[in-house]
mmCIF file of C-alpha atoms and ligand atoms in Angstrom:
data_model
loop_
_atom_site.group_PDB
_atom_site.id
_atom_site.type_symbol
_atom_site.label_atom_id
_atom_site.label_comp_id
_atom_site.label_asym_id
_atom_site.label_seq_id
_atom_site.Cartn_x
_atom_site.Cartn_y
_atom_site.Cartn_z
ATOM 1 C CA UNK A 1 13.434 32.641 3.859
ATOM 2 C CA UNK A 2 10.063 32.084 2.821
ATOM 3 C CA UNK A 3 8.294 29.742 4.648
ATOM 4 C CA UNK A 4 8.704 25.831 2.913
ATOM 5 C CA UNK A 5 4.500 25.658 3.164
ATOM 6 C CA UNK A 6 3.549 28.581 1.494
ATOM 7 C CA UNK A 7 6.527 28.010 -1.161
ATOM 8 C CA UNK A 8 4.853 24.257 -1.946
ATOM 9 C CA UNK A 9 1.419 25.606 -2.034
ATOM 10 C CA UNK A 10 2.335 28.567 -4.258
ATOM 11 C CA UNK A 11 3.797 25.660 -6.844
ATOM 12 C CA UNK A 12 0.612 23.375 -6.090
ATOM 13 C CA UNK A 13 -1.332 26.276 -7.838
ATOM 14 C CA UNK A 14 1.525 27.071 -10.319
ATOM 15 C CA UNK A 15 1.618 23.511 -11.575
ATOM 16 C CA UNK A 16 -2.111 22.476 -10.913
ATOM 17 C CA UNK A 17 -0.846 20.300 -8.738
ATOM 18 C CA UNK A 18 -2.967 17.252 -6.507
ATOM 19 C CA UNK A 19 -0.659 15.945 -4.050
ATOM 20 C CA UNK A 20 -1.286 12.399 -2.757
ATOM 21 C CA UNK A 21 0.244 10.817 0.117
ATOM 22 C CA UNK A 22 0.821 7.136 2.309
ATOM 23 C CA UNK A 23 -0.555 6.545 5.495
ATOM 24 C CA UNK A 24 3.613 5.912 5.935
ATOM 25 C CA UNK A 25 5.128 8.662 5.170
ATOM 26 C CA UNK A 26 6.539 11.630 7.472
ATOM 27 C CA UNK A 27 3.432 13.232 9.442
ATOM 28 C CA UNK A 28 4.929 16.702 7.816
ATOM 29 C CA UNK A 29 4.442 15.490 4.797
ATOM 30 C CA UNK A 30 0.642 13.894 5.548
ATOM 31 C CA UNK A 31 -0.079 17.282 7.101
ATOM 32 C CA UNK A 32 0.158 19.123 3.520
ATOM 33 C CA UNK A 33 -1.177 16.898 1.368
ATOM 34 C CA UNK A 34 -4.468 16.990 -0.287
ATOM 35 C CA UNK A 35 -5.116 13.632 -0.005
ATOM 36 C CA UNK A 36 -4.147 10.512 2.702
ATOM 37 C CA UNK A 37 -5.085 7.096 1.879
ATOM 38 C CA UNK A 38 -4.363 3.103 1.437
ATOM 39 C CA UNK A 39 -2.251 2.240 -1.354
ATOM 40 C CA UNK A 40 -6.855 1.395 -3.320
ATOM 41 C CA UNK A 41 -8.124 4.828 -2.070
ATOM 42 C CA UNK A 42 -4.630 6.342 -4.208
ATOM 43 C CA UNK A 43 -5.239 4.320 -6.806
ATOM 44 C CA UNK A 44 -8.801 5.159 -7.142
ATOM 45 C CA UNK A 45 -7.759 8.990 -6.683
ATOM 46 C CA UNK A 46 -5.517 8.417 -9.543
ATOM 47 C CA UNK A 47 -8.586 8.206 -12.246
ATOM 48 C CA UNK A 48 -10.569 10.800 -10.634
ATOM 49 C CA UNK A 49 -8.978 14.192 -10.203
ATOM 50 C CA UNK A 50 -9.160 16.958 -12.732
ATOM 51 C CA UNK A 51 -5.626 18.374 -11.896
ATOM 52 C CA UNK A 52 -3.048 18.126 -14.190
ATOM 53 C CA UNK A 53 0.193 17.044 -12.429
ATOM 54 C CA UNK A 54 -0.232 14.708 -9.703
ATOM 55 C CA UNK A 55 2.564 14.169 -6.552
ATOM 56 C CA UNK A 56 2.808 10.797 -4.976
ATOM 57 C CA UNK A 57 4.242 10.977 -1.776
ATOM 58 C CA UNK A 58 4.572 7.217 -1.210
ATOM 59 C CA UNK A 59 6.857 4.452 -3.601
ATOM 60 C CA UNK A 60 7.485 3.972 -6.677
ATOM 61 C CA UNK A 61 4.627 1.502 -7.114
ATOM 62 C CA UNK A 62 1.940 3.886 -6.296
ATOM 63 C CA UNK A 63 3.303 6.471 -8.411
ATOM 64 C CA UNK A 64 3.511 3.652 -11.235
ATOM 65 C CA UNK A 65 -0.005 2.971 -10.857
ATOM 66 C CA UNK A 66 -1.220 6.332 -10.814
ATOM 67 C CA UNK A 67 0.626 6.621 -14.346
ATOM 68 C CA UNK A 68 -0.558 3.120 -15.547
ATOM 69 C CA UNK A 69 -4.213 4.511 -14.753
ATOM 70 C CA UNK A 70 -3.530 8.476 -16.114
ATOM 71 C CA UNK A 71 -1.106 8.329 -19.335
ATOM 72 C CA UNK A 72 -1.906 12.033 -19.658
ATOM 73 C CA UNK A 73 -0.835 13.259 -16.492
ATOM 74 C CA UNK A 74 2.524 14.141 -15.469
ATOM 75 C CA UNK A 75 3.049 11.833 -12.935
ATOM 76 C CA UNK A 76 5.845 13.420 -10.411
ATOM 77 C CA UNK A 77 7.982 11.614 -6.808
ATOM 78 C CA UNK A 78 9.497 13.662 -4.483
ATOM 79 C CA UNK A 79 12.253 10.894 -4.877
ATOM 80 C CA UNK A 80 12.117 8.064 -7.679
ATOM 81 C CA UNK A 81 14.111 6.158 -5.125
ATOM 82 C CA UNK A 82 11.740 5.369 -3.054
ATOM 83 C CA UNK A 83 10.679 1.806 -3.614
ATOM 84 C CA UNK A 84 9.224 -0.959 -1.639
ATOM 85 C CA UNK A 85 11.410 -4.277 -1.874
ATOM 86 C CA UNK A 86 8.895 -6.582 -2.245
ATOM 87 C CA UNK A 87 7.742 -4.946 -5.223
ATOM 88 C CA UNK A 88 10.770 -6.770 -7.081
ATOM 89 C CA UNK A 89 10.792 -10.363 -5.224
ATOM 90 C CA UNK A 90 8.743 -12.236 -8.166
ATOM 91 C CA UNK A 91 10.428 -12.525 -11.949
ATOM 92 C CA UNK A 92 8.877 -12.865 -14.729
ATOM 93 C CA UNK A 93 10.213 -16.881 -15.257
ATOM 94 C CA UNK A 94 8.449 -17.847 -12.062
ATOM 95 C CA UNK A 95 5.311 -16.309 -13.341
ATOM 96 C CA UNK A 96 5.949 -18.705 -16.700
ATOM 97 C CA UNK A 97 6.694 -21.180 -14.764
ATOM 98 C CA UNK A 98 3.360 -21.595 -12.976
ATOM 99 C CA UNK A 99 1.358 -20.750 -15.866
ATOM 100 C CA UNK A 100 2.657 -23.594 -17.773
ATOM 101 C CA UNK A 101 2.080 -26.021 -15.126
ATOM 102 C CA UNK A 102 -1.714 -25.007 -14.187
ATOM 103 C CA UNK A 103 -4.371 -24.507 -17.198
ATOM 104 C CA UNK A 104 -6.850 -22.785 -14.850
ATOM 105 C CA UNK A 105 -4.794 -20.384 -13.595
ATOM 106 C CA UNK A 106 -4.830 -16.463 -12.297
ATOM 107 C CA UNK A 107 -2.207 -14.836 -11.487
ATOM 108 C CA UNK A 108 -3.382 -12.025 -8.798
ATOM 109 C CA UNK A 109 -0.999 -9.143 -8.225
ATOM 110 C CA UNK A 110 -0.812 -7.173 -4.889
ATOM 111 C CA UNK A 111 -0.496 -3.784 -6.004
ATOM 112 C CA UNK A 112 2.936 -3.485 -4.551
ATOM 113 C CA UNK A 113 4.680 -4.657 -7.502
ATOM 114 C CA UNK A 114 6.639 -3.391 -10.600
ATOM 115 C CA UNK A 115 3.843 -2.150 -13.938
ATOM 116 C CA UNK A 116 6.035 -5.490 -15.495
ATOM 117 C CA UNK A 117 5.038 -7.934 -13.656
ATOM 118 C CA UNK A 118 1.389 -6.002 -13.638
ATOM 119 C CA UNK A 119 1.381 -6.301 -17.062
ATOM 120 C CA UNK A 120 1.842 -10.115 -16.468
ATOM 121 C CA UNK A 121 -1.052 -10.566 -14.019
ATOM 122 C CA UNK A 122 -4.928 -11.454 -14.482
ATOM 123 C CA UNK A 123 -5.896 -8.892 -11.610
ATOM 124 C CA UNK A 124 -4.429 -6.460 -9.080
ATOM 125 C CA UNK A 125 -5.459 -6.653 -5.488
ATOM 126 C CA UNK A 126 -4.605 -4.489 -2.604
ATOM 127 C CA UNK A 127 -5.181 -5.476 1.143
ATOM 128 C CA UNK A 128 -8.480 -4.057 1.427
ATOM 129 C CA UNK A 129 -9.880 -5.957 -1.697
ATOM 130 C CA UNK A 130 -7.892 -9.181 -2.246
ATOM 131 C CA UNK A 131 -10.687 -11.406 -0.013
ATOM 132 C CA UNK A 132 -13.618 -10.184 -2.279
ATOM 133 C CA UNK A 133 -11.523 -9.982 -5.574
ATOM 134 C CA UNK A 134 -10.167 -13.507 -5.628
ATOM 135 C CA UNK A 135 -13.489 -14.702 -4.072
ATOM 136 C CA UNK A 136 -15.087 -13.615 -7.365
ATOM 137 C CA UNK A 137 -12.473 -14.955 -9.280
ATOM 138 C CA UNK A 138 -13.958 -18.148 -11.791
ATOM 139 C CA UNK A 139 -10.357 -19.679 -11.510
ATOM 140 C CA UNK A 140 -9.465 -22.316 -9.115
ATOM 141 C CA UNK A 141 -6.046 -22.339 -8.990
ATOM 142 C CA UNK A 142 -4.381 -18.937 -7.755
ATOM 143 C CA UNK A 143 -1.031 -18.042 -8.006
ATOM 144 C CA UNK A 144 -0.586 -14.610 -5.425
ATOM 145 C CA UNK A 145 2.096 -12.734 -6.276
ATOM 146 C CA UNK A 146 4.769 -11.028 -4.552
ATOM 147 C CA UNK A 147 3.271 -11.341 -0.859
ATOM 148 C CA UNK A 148 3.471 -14.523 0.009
ATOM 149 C CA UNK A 149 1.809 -13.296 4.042
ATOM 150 C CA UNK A 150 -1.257 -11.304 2.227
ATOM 151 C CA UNK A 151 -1.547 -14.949 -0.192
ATOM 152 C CA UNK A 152 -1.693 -16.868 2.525
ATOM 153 C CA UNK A 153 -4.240 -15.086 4.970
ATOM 154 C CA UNK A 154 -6.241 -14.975 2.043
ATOM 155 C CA UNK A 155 -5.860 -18.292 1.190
ATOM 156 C CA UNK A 156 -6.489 -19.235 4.536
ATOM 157 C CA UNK A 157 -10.400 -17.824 4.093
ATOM 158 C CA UNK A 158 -10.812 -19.001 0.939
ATOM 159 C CA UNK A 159 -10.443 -23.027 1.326
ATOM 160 C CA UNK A 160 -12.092 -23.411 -1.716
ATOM 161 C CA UNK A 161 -9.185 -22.445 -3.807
ATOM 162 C CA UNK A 162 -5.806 -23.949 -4.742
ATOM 163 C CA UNK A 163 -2.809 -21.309 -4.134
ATOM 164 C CA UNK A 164 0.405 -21.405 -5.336
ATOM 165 C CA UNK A 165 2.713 -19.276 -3.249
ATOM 166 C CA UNK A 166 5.675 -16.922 -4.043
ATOM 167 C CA UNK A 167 8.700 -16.251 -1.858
ATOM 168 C CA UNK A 168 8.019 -12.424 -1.360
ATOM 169 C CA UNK A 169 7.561 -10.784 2.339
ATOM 170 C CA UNK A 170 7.681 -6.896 3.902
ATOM 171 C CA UNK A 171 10.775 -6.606 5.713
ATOM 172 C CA UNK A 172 9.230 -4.408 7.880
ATOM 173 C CA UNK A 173 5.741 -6.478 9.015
ATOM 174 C CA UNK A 174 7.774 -9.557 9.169
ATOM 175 C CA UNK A 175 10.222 -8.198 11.880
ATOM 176 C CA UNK A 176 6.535 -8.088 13.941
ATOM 177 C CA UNK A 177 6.366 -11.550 15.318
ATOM 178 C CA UNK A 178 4.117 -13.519 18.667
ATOM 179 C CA UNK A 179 6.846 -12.791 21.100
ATOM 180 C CA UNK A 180 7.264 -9.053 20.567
ATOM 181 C CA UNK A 181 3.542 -8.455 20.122
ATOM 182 C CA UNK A 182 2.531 -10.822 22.598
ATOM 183 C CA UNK A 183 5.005 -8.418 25.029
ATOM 184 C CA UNK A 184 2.791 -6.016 24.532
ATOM 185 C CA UNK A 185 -0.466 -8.046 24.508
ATOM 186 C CA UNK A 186 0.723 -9.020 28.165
ATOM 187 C CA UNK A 187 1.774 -5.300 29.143
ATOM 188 C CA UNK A 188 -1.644 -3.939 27.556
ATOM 189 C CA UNK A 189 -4.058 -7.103 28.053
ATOM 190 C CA UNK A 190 -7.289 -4.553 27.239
ATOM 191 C CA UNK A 191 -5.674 -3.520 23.923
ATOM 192 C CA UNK A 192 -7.396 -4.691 20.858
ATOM 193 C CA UNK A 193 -4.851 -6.162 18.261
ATOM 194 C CA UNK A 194 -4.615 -4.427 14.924
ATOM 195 C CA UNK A 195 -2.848 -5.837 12.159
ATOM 196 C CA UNK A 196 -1.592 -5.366 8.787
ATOM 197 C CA UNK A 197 -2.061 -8.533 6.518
ATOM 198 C CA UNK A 198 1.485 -8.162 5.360
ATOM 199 C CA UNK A 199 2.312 -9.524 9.048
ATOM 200 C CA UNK A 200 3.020 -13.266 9.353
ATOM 201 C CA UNK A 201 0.103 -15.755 10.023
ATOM 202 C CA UNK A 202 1.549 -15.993 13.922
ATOM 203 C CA UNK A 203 0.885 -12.127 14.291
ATOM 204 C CA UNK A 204 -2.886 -12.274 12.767
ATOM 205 C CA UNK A 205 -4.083 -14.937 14.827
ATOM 206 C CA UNK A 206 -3.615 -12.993 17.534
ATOM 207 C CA UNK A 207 -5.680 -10.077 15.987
ATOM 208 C CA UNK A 208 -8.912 -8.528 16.534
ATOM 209 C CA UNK A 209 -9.243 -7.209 13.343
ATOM 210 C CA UNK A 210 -6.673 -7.585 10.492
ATOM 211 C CA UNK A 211 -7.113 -5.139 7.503
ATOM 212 C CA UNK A 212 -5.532 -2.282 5.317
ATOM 213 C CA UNK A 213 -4.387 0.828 6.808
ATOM 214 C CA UNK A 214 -7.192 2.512 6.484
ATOM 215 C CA UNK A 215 -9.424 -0.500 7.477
ATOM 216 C CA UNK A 216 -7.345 -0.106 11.002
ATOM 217 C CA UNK A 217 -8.154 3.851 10.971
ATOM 218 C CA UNK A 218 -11.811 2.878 10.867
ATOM 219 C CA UNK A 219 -11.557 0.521 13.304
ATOM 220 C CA UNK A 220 -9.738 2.791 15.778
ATOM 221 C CA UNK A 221 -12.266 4.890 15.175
ATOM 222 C CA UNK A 222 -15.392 3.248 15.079
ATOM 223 C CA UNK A 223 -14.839 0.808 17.779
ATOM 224 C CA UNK A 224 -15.612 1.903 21.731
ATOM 225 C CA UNK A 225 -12.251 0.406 23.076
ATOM 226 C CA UNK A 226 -9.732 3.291 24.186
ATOM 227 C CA UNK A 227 -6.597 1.480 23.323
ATOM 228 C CA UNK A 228 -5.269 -0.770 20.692
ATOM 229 C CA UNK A 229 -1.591 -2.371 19.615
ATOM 230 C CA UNK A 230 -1.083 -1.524 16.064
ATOM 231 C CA UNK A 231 0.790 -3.763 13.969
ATOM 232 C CA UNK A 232 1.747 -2.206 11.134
ATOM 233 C CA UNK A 233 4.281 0.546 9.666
ATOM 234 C CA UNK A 234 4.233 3.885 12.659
ATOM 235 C CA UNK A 235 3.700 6.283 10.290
ATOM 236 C CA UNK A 236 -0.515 5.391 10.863
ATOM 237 C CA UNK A 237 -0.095 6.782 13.679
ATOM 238 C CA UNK A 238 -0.222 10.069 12.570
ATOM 239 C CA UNK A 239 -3.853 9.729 11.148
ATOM 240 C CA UNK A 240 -4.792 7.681 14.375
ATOM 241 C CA UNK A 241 -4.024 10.351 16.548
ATOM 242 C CA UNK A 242 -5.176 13.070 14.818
ATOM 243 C CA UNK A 243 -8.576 11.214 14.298
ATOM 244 C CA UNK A 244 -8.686 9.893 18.245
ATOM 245 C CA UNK A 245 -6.361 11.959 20.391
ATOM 246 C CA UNK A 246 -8.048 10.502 23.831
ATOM 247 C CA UNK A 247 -7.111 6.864 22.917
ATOM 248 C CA UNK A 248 -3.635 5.170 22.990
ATOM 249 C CA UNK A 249 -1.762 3.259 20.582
ATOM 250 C CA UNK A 250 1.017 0.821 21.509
ATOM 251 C CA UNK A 251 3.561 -0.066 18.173
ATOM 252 C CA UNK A 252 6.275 -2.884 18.697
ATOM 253 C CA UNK A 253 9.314 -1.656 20.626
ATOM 254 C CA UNK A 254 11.390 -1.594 17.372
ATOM 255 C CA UNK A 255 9.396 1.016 16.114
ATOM 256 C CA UNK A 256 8.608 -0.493 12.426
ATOM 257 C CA UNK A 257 9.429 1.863 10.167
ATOM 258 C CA UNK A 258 9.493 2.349 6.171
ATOM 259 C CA UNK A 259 12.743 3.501 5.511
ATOM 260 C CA UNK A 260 11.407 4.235 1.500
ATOM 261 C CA UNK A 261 8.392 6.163 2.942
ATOM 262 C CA UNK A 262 10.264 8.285 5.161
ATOM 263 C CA UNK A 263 12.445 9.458 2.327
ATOM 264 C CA UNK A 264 9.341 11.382 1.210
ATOM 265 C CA UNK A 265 10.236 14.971 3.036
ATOM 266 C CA UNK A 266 8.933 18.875 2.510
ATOM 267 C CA UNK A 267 12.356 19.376 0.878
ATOM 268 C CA UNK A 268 11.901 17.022 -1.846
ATOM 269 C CA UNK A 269 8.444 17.935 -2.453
ATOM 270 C CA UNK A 270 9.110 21.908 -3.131
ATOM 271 C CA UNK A 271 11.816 21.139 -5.192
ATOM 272 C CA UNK A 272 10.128 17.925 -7.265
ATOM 273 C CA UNK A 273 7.178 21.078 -7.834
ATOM 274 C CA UNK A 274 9.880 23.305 -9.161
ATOM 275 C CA UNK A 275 12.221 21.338 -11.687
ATOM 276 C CA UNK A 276 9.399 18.849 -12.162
ATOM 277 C CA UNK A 277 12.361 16.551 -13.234
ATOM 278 C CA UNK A 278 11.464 13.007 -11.386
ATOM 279 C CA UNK A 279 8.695 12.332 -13.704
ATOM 280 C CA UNK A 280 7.149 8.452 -13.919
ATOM 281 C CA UNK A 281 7.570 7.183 -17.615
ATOM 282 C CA UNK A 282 6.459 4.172 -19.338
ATOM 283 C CA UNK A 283 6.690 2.243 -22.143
ATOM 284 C CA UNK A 284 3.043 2.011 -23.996
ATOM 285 C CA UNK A 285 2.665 -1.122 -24.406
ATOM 286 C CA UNK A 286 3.397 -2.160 -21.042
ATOM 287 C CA UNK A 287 1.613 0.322 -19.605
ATOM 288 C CA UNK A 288 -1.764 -1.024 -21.547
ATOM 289 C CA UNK A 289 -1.196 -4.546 -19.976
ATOM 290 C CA UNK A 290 -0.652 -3.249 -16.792
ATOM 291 C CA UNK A 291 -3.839 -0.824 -16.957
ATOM 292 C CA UNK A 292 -5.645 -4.009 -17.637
ATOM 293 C CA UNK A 293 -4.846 -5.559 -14.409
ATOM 294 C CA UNK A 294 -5.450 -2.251 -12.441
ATOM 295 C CA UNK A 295 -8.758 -1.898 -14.236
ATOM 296 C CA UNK A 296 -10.104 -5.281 -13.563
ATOM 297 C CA UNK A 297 -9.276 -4.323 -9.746
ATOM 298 C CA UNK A 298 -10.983 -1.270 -9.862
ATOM 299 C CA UNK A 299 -14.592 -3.667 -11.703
ATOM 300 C CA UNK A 300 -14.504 -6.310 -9.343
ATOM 301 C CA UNK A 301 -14.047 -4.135 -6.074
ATOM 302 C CA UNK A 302 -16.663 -2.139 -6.731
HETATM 303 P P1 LIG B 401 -2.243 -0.407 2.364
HETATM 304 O O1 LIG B 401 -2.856 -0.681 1.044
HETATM 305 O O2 LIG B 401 -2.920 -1.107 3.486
HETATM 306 O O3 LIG B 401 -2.168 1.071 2.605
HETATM 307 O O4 LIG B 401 -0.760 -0.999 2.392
HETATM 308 C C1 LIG B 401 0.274 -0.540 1.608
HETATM 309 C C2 LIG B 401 1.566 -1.047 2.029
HETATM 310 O O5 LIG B 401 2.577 -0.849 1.424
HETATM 311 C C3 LIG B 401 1.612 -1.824 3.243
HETATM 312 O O6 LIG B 401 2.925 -2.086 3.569
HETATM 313 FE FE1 LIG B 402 6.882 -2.062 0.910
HETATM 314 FE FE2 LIG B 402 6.748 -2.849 3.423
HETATM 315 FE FE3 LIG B 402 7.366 -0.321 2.876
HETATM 316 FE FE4 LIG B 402 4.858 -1.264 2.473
HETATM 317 S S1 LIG B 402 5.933 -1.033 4.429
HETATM 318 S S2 LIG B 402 6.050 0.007 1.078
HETATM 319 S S3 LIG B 402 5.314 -3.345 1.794
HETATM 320 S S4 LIG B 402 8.590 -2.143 2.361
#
């Protein structure tokens, strides 16, 4: 049987083929891929390569946005299942809701959320740009949609601002909590604590440094200290290991895991390249809202 790699890279070059993965997914699948980033480095990917089919190895919402941003690309998943939850956990009559109560109002969209309720925002932000985006922002009220643990870290910072919160959470950063990471804290006192600002507000105050997943790679790897607790999803710990193989890295003792990410698998990849059936399509007109919320991201991170 030939050999699963070589198959996938003979249909990368068949296909002209860029494939972009997670941080989360399986380290098989980070090992192949072209590309390994946070959900902003993907997005920015998106609008810069030349190739003309793109794999997302990740969930639906990053291969969404990579469509939103490239209409002429054939967007393919190795499964169109894979989806974050919190990606659905705001509706379109909450957003209406809030906007008809506050005049001076933006509506800021993590990037893990469905191109609808993009298409209903002022502004994306991901984790490694939603301090400096809504900083900039001219609006004082903010209404931070679906994340309500991102919204209120960064509301938290920025006192400045009114927020109006939304129910939405990561079941998988939430199950992180003080007792389980201070376990570890007490079992590893010299670790520094990394975290994830999808965690709850109990787990970053007992951070070092809270930031996106690749803002924790670059911490790992820029900072002197040999080991660190990493709260966040395990599949990071690929990239950390690869990048620092003399330090440690201590995860909670349920090891958190993204059960969407992981469906991402070499199988699914060699045969997505060869029916190239689970395209990402969208209607035109939401897609043009939703660019415009992915765009403004893209100006005011810069
Ligand atoms: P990053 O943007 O930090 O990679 O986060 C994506 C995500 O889904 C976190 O759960
Ligand atoms: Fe969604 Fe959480 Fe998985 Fe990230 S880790 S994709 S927020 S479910």
């Amino acid at each position: 049987m030939k050999d699963i790699i070589e198959s996938i890279k003979e249909l990368k070059n068949k296909r002209d083929a860029v494939i972009l993965a997670h941080y989360y997914v399986n380290d098989s699948v980070q090992a192949i891929a072209d590309y390994v980033g946070d959900s902003y480095y993907l997005s920015k990917l998106a609008v810069e390569t030349p190739h003309e089919t793109v794999l997302l190895c990740g969930v639906r919402f990053m291969g969404e946005s990579v469509k939103i941003l490239n209409p002429n690309k054939t967007v393919i998943m190795p499964d169109l299942s894979a989806d974050c939850p919190m990606a659905h956990m705001v509706n379109e009559e909450k957003i209406k809701q809030v906007k008809n109560k506050f005049e001076d109002l933006a509506v800021v969209c993590y990037i893990n959320s469905t191109a609808k309720i993009k298409a209903l925002s002022n502004v994306c932000v991901t984790s490694s740009n939603a301090l400096q985006i809504v900083k900039s922002l001219p609006q004082k009220n903010i209404f931070f949609i679906p994340d309500n643990n991102l919204g209120r870290y960064i509301a938290h910072l920025l006192p400045e601002k009114n927020f109006i919160f939304n129910e939405g959470f990561c079941h998988v950063h939430t199950k992180m909590n003080k007792d389980n990471v201070g376990k570890l804290k007490k079992l590893h006192p010299e670790a520094k604590v990394l975290v994830h600002p999808e965690c709850t507000m109990d787990v970053i105050e007992l951070a070092d440094y809270v930031g996106s997943t690749s803002g924790i790679i670059n911490y790992a790897k820029k900072n002197s200290d040999n080991s660190f607790i990493v709260c966040t999803e395990h599949g990071i710990n690929y990239e950390l290991k690869k990048e620092n193989p003399e330090k440690q890295f201590y995860f909670t003792e349920e090891i958190p895991t993204c059960i969407d990410m992981k469906k991402i698998t070499l199988k699914n990849i060699e045969e997505a390249l060869k029916t190239m059936e689970n395209k990402i399509e969208l209607d035109e007109d939401l897609r043009i809202k939703a660019e415009k919320a992915l765009k403004k991201m893209h100006e005011l991170a810069e």
